[in-house]
CSV table of C-alpha atoms in Angstrom, one decimal:
chain,number,residue,atom,x,y,z
A,30,MET,CA,10.5,-2.9,17.6
A,31,LEU,CA,8.3,-5.5,15.9
A,32,GLU,CA,5.6,-2.9,15.7
A,33,LEU,CA,7.9,-0.3,14.0
A,34,THR,CA,9.2,-3.0,11.6
A,35,ALA,CA,5.6,-3.8,10.6
A,36,TYR,CA,4.8,-0.1,10.0
A,37,LEU,CA,7.9,0.3,7.9
A,38,ALA,CA,7.0,-2.7,5.8
A,39,ILE,CA,3.4,-1.5,5.3
A,40,GLY,CA,4.8,1.9,4.3
A,41,ALA,CA,7.2,0.5,1.8
A,42,ALA,CA,4.5,-1.5,0.1
A,43,SER,CA,2.0,1.4,0.1
A,44,GLY,CA,4.5,3.8,-1.4
A,45,LEU,CA,5.5,1.5,-4.2
A,46,LEU,CA,1.8,1.0,-5.1
A,47,ALA,CA,1.1,4.7,-4.9
A,48,GLY,CA,3.8,5.3,-7.5
A,49,LEU,CA,3.0,2.3,-9.7
A,50,PHE,CA,-0.8,2.5,-9.9
A,51,GLY,CA,-1.8,5.9,-8.4
A,52,VAL,CA,-3.9,4.2,-5.8
A,53,GLY,CA,-2.6,6.0,-2.7
A,54,GLY,CA,-1.6,2.8,-0.9
A,55,GLY,CA,-4.8,2.7,1.2
A,56,VAL,CA,-5.7,-0.7,-0.3
A,57,ILE,CA,-2.7,-2.1,1.5
A,58,VAL,CA,-2.6,0.2,4.6
A,59,VAL,CA,-6.2,-0.4,5.8
A,60,PRO,CA,-6.3,-4.2,5.8
A,61,ALA,CA,-2.7,-4.5,7.0
A,62,LEU,CA,-3.5,-2.2,10.0
A,63,ILE,CA,-6.7,-4.1,10.8
A,64,LEU,CA,-4.8,-7.4,10.9
A,65,LEU,CA,-1.7,-5.9,12.7
A,66,TYR,CA,-3.7,-4.2,15.5
A,67,ALA,CA,-5.3,-7.5,16.4
A,68,GLN,CA,-1.8,-9.1,16.6
A,69,ILE,CA,-0.2,-6.4,18.8
A,70,GLY,CA,-3.1,-6.0,21.2
A,71,LEU,CA,-4.5,-2.7,19.9
A,72,ALA,CA,-7.7,-4.1,18.5
A,73,THR,CA,-10.9,-2.2,19.7
A,74,ASP,CA,-14.4,-1.7,18.6
A,75,TRP,CA,-13.0,1.2,16.5
A,76,THR,CA,-10.2,-0.8,14.8
A,77,PRO,CA,-11.5,-0.4,11.2
A,78,HIS,CA,-12.3,3.3,11.7
A,79,LEU,CA,-8.8,3.8,13.2
A,80,ALA,CA,-7.2,2.0,10.2
A,81,VAL,CA,-9.1,4.0,7.7
A,82,GLY,CA,-8.4,7.4,9.4
A,83,THR,CA,-4.7,6.5,9.8
A,84,SER,CA,-4.5,5.4,6.2
A,85,LEU,CA,-5.9,8.7,5.0
A,86,ALA,CA,-3.3,10.6,7.1
A,87,THR,CA,-0.4,8.6,5.6
A,88,ILE,CA,-1.7,9.3,2.1
A,89,VAL,CA,-1.2,13.0,2.6
A,90,GLY,CA,2.6,12.4,2.6
A,91,THR,CA,2.6,9.4,0.2
A,92,GLY,CA,0.3,11.1,-2.3
A,93,ALA,CA,2.4,14.3,-2.2
A,94,ALA,CA,5.6,12.3,-2.9
A,95,SER,CA,3.9,10.3,-5.7
A,96,ALA,CA,2.4,13.5,-7.3
A,97,HIS,CA,5.7,15.3,-7.2
A,98,ALA,CA,7.4,12.4,-9.0
A,99,HIS,CA,4.7,12.3,-11.7
A,100,HIS,CA,4.7,16.1,-12.0
A,101,ARG,CA,8.4,15.9,-12.8
A,102,ARG,CA,7.5,13.6,-15.7
A,103,ARG,CA,4.8,16.1,-16.8
A,104,ALA,CA,2.1,13.5,-16.2
A,105,VAL,CA,-0.2,15.7,-13.9
A,106,HIS,CA,-3.0,17.8,-15.4
A,107,TRP,CA,-3.4,20.4,-12.6
A,108,GLY,CA,-6.4,21.9,-14.3
A,109,LEU,CA,-8.3,18.7,-13.9
A,110,VAL,CA,-7.1,18.4,-10.3
A,111,ALA,CA,-8.5,21.9,-9.6
A,112,GLY,CA,-11.8,21.0,-11.3
A,113,LEU,CA,-12.3,17.8,-9.2
A,114,ALA,CA,-10.9,19.2,-5.9
A,115,PRO,CA,-14.0,21.1,-4.6
A,116,GLY,CA,-16.3,18.0,-5.0
A,117,ILE,CA,-13.5,15.8,-3.6
A,118,VAL,CA,-13.2,17.8,-0.4
A,119,LEU,CA,-17.0,17.9,0.2
A,120,GLY,CA,-17.4,14.2,-0.6
A,121,ALA,CA,-14.5,13.2,1.7
A,122,TRP,CA,-16.1,15.0,4.6
A,123,ILE,CA,-19.4,13.2,3.9
A,124,GLY,CA,-17.6,9.8,3.6
A,125,ALA,CA,-15.8,10.4,7.0
A,126,ALA,CA,-19.1,11.3,8.7
A,127,LEU,CA,-20.9,8.2,7.3
A,128,ALA,CA,-18.0,5.9,8.4
A,129,SER,CA,-18.4,7.1,12.0
A,130,PHE,CA,-21.9,5.7,12.1
A,131,ILE,CA,-21.1,2.3,10.6
A,132,PRO,CA,-20.4,-0.5,13.2
A,133,GLU,CA,-17.0,-2.1,13.2
A,134,LEU,CA,-18.0,-5.4,11.6
A,135,TRP,CA,-19.9,-3.7,8.8
A,136,LEU,CA,-17.1,-1.2,8.0
A,137,LYS,CA,-14.8,-4.2,7.7
A,138,ARG,CA,-17.2,-5.8,5.3
A,139,VAL,CA,-17.6,-2.7,3.3
A,140,PHE,CA,-13.9,-2.6,2.8
A,141,ALA,CA,-13.8,-6.3,2.0
A,142,CYS,CA,-16.4,-5.7,-0.7
A,143,PHE,CA,-14.4,-2.8,-2.1
A,144,LEU,CA,-11.2,-4.9,-2.2
A,145,SER,CA,-13.0,-7.6,-4.0
A,146,PHE,CA,-14.2,-5.1,-6.6
A,147,VAL,CA,-10.8,-3.6,-7.1
A,148,GLY,CA,-9.1,-7.0,-7.2
A,149,ALA,CA,-11.6,-8.3,-9.8
A,150,ARG,CA,-11.0,-5.3,-12.0
A,151,MET,CA,-7.3,-5.8,-11.9
A,152,LEU,CA,-7.6,-9.5,-12.8
A,153,ILE,CA,-10.2,-9.0,-15.6
A,154,PRO,CA,-9.4,-5.6,-17.2
A,155,GLY,CA,-12.1,-4.5,-19.5
A,156,ASN,CA,-11.9,-2.3,-22.5
A,157,VAL,CA,-12.0,1.3,-21.5
A,158,ARG,CA,-14.5,3.4,-23.5
A,159,ARG,CA,-12.9,6.7,-24.4
A,160,ASP,CA,-15.4,9.3,-25.4
A,161,GLY,CA,-12.9,12.1,-25.0
A,162,ALA,CA,-15.4,14.3,-23.3
A,163,LEU,CA,-14.8,15.7,-19.8
A,164,PRO,CA,-17.9,16.9,-18.1
A,165,GLY,CA,-18.5,20.6,-17.3
A,166,PRO,CA,-17.9,22.2,-13.9
A,167,LEU,CA,-21.0,20.7,-12.3
A,168,GLY,CA,-20.2,17.3,-13.7
A,169,MET,CA,-16.6,17.5,-12.4
A,170,TRP,CA,-17.9,18.6,-8.9
A,171,THR,CA,-20.3,15.6,-8.9
A,172,ALA,CA,-17.6,13.2,-10.0
A,173,GLY,CA,-15.2,14.6,-7.4
A,174,GLY,CA,-17.9,14.2,-4.7
A,175,GLY,CA,-18.5,10.6,-5.5
A,176,ILE,CA,-14.8,9.8,-5.6
A,177,GLY,CA,-14.1,11.7,-2.4
A,178,ALA,CA,-17.0,10.1,-0.5
A,179,LEU,CA,-16.1,6.5,-1.3
A,180,SER,CA,-12.4,7.1,-1.0
A,181,ALA,CA,-12.7,8.6,2.5
A,182,LEU,CA,-15.2,5.8,3.6
A,183,VAL,CA,-12.6,3.1,2.8
A,184,GLY,CA,-9.4,5.1,3.4
A,185,ILE,CA,-7.9,5.3,0.0
A,186,GLY,CA,-6.4,8.0,-2.2
A,187,GLY,CA,-9.1,7.5,-4.9
A,188,GLY,CA,-6.9,6.1,-7.7
A,189,THR,CA,-9.1,3.1,-8.2
A,190,LEU,CA,-11.9,5.5,-9.1
A,191,THR,CA,-10.1,8.5,-10.5
A,192,VAL,CA,-7.8,6.6,-12.9
A,193,PRO,CA,-10.6,4.9,-14.9
A,194,PHE,CA,-12.7,8.1,-14.8
A,195,LEU,CA,-9.9,10.1,-16.4
A,196,ASN,CA,-8.7,7.3,-18.7
A,197,GLY,CA,-12.2,6.8,-20.0
A,198,ARG,CA,-12.4,10.5,-21.0
A,199,GLY,CA,-9.3,10.6,-23.2
A,200,LEU,CA,-6.2,10.8,-20.9
A,201,ASP,CA,-3.6,8.1,-21.5
A,202,MET,CA,-2.9,5.8,-18.6
A,203,ARG,CA,0.3,7.5,-17.6
A,204,GLU,CA,-1.4,10.9,-17.3
A,205,ALA,CA,-4.4,9.4,-15.6
A,206,VAL,CA,-2.2,7.8,-13.0
A,207,GLY,CA,-0.2,11.0,-12.4
A,208,THR,CA,-3.3,13.2,-12.2
A,209,SER,CA,-5.0,10.7,-9.9
A,210,SER,CA,-2.0,10.8,-7.5
A,211,ALA,CA,-2.4,14.6,-7.2
A,212,CYS,CA,-6.2,14.2,-6.6
A,213,GLY,CA,-5.3,11.9,-3.7
A,214,ILE,CA,-3.9,14.8,-1.7
A,215,PRO,CA,-7.2,16.8,-1.1
A,216,ILE,CA,-9.0,13.5,-0.5
A,217,ALA,CA,-6.5,12.5,2.2
A,218,ILE,CA,-6.4,15.9,3.9
A,219,ALA,CA,-10.2,16.4,4.0
A,220,GLY,CA,-10.8,12.7,5.0
A,221,ALA,CA,-8.1,12.7,7.7
A,222,VAL,CA,-9.6,15.9,9.2
A,223,GLY,CA,-13.0,14.4,9.1
A,224,PHE,CA,-11.9,11.2,10.8
A,225,MET,CA,-10.0,13.2,13.4
A,226,VAL,CA,-13.1,15.2,14.2
A,227,MET,CA,-15.6,12.3,14.1
A,228,GLY,CA,-13.4,10.2,16.4
A,229,TRP,CA,-12.7,12.9,18.9
A,230,GLY,CA,-13.3,11.7,22.5
A,231,ARG,CA,-14.3,8.2,21.6
A,232,GLU,CA,-13.4,5.7,24.3
A,233,GLY,CA,-11.1,2.7,23.8
A,234,LEU,CA,-8.7,4.3,21.3
A,235,PRO,CA,-5.0,3.6,21.7
A,236,ASP,CA,-2.5,6.1,23.2
A,237,TRP,CA,-1.1,8.7,20.8
A,238,SER,CA,-4.3,8.9,18.8
A,239,THR,CA,-6.2,12.0,17.8
A,240,GLY,CA,-9.7,10.9,17.0
A,241,PHE,CA,-9.4,8.0,14.5
A,242,ILE,CA,-5.8,8.7,13.6
A,243,HIS,CA,-3.0,6.7,15.3
A,244,TRP,CA,0.2,8.8,15.0
A,245,PRO,CA,2.8,6.1,15.7
A,246,ALA,CA,1.5,4.2,12.7
A,247,VAL,CA,1.3,7.3,10.6
A,248,CYS,CA,4.9,8.2,11.3
A,249,GLY,CA,6.3,4.7,10.8
A,250,ILE,CA,4.4,4.2,7.5
A,251,LEU,CA,5.5,7.6,6.2
A,252,LEU,CA,9.2,6.9,7.0
A,253,ALA,CA,9.1,4.2,4.3
A,254,SER,CA,6.3,5.3,2.0
A,255,ILE,CA,7.6,8.8,1.1
A,256,PRO,CA,11.0,7.5,-0.3
A,257,THR,CA,9.4,4.5,-2.1
A,258,ALA,CA,6.6,6.4,-3.8
A,259,PRO,CA,9.0,8.0,-6.4
A,260,LEU,CA,10.6,4.6,-6.9
A,261,GLY,CA,7.1,3.2,-7.8
A,262,ALA,CA,6.6,6.0,-10.2
A,263,GLN,CA,9.9,5.3,-11.9
A,264,LEU,CA,9.1,1.5,-12.0
A,265,ALA,CA,5.8,2.3,-13.7
A,266,GLN,CA,7.7,3.4,-16.7
A,267,ARG,CA,9.7,0.2,-16.9
A,268,LEU,CA,7.9,-2.8,-15.5
A,269,PRO,CA,5.1,-4.9,-17.1
A,270,VAL,CA,2.3,-3.1,-15.2
A,271,ALA,CA,-0.4,-5.5,-16.6
A,272,LEU,CA,1.3,-8.5,-14.9
A,273,LEU,CA,1.8,-6.6,-11.7
A,274,LYS,CA,-1.9,-5.6,-11.6
A,275,ARG,CA,-3.0,-9.2,-12.0
A,276,LEU,CA,-0.7,-10.3,-9.1
A,277,PHE,CA,-1.9,-7.5,-7.0
A,278,GLY,CA,-5.5,-8.3,-7.8
A,279,VAL,CA,-5.0,-11.9,-6.5
A,280,LEU,CA,-3.5,-10.4,-3.3
A,281,LEU,CA,-6.5,-8.1,-2.8
A,282,LEU,CA,-9.0,-10.9,-3.2
A,283,LEU,CA,-7.2,-13.0,-0.6
A,284,VAL,CA,-7.2,-10.1,1.8
A,285,ALA,CA,-10.9,-9.4,1.1
A,286,ILE,CA,-11.8,-13.0,1.9
A,287,ARG,CA,-9.9,-12.9,5.2
A,288,LEU,CA,-11.6,-9.7,6.3
A,289,ALA,CA,-15.1,-10.8,5.2
A,290,THR,CA,-14.8,-14.0,7.1
A,291,GLY,CA,-13.7,-12.2,10.3
A,292,GLY,CA,-10.0,-13.3,10.1
A,293,ASP,CA,-7.7,-11.4,12.5
């Protein structure tokens, strides 16, 4: 019962963040699962890999709910999603393959470094340069590949990369967030399949796992994240997002410190 309650709480938080910031919720799901698995006796040598793969599987549902909510507000540029998607899928497969060769401790540290970067950016927002020029097809594929690879490596929907990329090329923040939420769907699908394949047959994984995807966690998180993602998208239109970003940035830095120092 405690395990299910924890999954639901993680899902509610990740869904709200997906709708608010277009980040897919992985920045909450991955560290929360790493810490939770240690507390409930499911920690293994593959714990960070399991957390990342499980996070990507949940983002399929959370991202779809968030993208639908933003689409209803006409904030998704589907042409840009289509332009980035081929590179995103290829990059996500590469990221999943790379993650399977990274030892547990180093994958945890990679994620801690990523959280520190994201947290610092939220605390110290810089002036975004808008040149209004989107790259051509090859440039979009390349950008999508980079976004997909890093996103799959750390188990996120790519919003922390896609939003500034699109916002810096002329899209207003609302449309950049909405389009990013839609881009999170191919990232999550390709990345989840990659982690499923790369984790197939590994010893020490918990019951009800397929490769590096733990289905009880996926189901519990999705039960809460799918209904809360549209709420986050609605709140994004009303709440002082700048203040929320700073508070969220502090939280990310604290979680990064705990992961980097080996806290369980």
